[in-house]
mmCIF file with all atom_site columns, C-alpha atoms in Angstrom:
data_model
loop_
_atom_site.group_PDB
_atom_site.id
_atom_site.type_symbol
_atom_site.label_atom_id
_atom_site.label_alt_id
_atom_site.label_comp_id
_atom_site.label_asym_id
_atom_site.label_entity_id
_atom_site.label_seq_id
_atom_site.pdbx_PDB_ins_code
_atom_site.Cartn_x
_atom_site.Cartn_y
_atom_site.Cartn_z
_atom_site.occupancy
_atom_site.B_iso_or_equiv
_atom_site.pdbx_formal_charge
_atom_site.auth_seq_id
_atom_site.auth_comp_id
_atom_site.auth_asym_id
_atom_site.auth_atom_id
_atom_site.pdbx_PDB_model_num
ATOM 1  C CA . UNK L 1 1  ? 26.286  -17.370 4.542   1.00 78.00 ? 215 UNK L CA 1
ATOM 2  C CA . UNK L 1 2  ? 27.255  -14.692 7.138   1.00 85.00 ? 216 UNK L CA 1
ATOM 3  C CA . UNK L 1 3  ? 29.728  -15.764 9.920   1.00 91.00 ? 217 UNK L CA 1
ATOM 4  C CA . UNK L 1 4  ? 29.459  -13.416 11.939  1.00 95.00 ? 218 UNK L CA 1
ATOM 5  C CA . UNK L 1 5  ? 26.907  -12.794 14.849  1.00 96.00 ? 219 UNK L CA 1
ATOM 6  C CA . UNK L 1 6  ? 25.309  -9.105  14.068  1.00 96.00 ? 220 UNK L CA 1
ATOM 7  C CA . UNK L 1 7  ? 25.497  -10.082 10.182  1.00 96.00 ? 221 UNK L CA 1
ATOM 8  C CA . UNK L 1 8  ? 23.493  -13.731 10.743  1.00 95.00 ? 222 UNK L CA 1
ATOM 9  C CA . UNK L 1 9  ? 20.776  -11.058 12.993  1.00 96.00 ? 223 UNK L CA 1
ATOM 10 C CA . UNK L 1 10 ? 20.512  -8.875  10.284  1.00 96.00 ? 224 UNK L CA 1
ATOM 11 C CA . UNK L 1 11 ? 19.831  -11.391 7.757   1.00 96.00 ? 225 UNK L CA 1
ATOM 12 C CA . UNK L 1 12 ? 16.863  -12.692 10.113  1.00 96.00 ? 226 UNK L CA 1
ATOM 13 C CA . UNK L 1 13 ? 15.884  -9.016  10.423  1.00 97.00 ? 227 UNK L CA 1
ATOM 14 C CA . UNK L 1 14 ? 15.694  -8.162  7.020   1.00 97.00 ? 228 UNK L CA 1
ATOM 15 C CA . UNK L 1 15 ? 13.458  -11.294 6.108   1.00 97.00 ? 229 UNK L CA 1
ATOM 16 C CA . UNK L 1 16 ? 11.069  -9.831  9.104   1.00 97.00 ? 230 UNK L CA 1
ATOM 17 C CA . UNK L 1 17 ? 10.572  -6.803  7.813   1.00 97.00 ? 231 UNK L CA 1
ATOM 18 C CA . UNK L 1 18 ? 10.596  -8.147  3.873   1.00 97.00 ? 232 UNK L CA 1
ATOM 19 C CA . UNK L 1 19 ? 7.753   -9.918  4.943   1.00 98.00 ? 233 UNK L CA 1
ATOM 20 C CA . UNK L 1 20 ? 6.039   -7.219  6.751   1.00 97.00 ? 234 UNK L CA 1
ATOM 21 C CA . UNK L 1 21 ? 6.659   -5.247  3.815   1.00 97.00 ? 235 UNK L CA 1
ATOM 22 C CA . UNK L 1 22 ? 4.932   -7.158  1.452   1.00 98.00 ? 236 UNK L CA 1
ATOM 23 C CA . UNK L 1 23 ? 2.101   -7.865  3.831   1.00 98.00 ? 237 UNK L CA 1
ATOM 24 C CA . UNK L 1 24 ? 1.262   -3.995  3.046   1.00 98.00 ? 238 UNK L CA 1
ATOM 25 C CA . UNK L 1 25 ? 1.701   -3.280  -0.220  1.00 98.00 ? 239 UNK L CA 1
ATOM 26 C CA . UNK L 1 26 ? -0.144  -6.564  -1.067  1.00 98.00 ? 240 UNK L CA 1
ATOM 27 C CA . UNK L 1 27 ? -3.196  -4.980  1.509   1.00 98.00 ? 241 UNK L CA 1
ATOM 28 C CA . UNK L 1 28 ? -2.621  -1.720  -0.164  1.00 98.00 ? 242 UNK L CA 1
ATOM 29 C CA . UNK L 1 29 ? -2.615  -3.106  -3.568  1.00 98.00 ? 243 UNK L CA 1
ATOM 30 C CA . UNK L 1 30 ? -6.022  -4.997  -2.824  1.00 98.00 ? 244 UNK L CA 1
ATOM 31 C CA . UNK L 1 31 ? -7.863  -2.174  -1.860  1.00 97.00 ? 245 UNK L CA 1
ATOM 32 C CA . UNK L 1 32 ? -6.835  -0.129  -4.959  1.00 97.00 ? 246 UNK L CA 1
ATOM 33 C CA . UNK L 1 33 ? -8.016  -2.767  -6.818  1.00 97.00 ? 247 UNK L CA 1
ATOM 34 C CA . UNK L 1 34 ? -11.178 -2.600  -5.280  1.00 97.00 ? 248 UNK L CA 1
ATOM 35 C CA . UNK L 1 35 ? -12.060 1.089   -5.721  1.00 97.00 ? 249 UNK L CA 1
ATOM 36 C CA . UNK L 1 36 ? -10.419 0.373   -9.572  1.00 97.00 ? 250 UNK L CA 1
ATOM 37 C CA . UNK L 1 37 ? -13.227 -2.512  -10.085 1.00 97.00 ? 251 UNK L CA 1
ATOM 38 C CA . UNK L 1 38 ? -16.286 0.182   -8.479  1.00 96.00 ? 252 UNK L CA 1
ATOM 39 C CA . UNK L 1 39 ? -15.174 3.121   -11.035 1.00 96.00 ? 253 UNK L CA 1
ATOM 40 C CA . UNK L 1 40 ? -15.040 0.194   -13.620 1.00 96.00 ? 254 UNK L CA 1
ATOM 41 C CA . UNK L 1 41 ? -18.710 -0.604  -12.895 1.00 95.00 ? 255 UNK L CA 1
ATOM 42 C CA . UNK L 1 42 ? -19.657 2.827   -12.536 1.00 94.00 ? 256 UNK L CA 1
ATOM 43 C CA . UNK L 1 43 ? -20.965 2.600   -9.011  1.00 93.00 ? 257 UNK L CA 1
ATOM 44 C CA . UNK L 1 44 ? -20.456 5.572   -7.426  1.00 94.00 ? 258 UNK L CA 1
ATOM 45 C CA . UNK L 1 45 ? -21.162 4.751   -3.714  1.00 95.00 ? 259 UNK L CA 1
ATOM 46 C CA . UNK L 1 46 ? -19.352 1.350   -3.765  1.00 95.00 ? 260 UNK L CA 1
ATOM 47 C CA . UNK L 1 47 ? -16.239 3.381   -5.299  1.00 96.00 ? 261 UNK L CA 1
ATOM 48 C CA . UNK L 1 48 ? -16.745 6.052   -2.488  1.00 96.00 ? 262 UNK L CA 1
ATOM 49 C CA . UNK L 1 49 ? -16.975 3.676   -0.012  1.00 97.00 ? 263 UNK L CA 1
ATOM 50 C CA . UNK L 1 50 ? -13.780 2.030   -1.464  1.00 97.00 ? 264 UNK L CA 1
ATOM 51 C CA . UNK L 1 51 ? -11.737 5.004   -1.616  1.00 97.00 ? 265 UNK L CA 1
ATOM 52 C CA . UNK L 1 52 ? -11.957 5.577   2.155   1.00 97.00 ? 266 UNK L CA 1
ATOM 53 C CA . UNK L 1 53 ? -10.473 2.585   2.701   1.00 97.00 ? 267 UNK L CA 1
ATOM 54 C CA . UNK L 1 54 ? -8.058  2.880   0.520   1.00 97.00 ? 268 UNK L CA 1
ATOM 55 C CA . UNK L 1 55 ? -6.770  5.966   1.914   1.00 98.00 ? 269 UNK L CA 1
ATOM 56 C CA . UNK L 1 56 ? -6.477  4.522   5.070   1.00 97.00 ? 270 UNK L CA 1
ATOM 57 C CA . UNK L 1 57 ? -4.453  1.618   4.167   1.00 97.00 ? 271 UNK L CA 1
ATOM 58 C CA . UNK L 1 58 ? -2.135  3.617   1.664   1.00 98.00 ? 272 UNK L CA 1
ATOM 59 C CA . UNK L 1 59 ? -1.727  6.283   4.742   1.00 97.00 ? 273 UNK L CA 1
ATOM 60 C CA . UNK L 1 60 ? -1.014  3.656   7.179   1.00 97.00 ? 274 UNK L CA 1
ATOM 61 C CA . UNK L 1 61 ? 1.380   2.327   4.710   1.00 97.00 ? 275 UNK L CA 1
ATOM 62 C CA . UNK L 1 62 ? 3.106   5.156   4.101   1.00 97.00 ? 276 UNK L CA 1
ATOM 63 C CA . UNK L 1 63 ? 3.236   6.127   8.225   1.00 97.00 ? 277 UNK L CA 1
ATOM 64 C CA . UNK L 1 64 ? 5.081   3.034   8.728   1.00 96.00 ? 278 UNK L CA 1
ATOM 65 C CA . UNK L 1 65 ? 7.916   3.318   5.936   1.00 95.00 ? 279 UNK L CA 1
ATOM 66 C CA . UNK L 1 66 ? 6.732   1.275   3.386   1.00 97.00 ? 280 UNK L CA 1
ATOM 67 C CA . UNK L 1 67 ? 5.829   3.691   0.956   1.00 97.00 ? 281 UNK L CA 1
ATOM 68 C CA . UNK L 1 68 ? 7.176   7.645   0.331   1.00 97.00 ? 282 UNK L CA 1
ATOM 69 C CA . UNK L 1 69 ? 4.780   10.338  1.402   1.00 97.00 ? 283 UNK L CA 1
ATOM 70 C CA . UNK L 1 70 ? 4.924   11.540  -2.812  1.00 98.00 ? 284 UNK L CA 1
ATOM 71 C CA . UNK L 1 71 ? 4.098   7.683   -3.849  1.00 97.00 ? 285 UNK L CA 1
ATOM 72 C CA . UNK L 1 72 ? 1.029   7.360   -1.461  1.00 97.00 ? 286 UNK L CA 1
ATOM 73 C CA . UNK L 1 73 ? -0.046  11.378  -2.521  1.00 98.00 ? 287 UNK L CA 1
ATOM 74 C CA . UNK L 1 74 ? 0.344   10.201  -6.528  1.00 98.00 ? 288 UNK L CA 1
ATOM 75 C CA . UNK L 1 75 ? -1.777  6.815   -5.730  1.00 97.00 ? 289 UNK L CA 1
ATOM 76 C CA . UNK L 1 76 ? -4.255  8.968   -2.962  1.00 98.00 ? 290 UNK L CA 1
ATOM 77 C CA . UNK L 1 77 ? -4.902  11.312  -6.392  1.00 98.00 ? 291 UNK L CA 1
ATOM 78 C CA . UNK L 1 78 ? -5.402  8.648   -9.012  1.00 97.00 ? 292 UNK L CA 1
ATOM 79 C CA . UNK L 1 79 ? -7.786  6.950   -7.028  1.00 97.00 ? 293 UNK L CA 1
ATOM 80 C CA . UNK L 1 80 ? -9.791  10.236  -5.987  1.00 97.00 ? 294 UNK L CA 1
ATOM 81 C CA . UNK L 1 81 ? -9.832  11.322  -9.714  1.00 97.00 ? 295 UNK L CA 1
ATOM 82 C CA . UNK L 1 82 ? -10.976 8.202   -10.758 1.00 96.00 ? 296 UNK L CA 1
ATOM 83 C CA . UNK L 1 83 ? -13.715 7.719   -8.188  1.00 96.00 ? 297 UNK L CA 1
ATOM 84 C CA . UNK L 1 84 ? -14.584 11.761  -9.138  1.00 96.00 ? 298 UNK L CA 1
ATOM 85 C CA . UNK L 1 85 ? -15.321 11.228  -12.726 1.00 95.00 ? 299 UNK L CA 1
ATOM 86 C CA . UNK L 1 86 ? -17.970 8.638   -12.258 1.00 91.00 ? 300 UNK L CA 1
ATOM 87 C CA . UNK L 1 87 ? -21.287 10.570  -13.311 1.00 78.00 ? 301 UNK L CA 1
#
């Protein structure tokens, strides 16, 4: 355990923001699984309607640090080419 003053803060800081963390990539995670289960059922509106969402979350993810601008463009691009070849 830290003895000293800043280290004890950061400790507290970094379990803040650990926990923040995995608030969004669970939230992000969720909502890819939920455009993932629309392709699987080949609904093509539902999926739509998914992917917007999505989007959002992965972008607001990525604006706030959690994920790099290439990760959220790779996972952005599966998603959109999934949702795309539903016929």
């Amino acid at each position: 355990m830290a003895n000293i003053k800043s280290a004890k803060k950061r400790i507290l800081v970094n379990r803040t923001k650990a926990a923040r963390n995995k608030s969004i990539k669970s939230a992000v995670k969720t909502s890819m699984k939920k455009v993932e289960a629309a392709v699987a059922n080949k609904d093509k509106a539902a999926a739509e309607v998914a992917l917007k969402d999505a989007v959002s979350t992965i972008s607001k993810a990525t604006s706030k640090g959690v994920y790099h601008k290439n990760n959220c463009a790779r996972k952005v691009a599966r998603l959109a080419k999934a949702v795309n070849s539903i016929d």
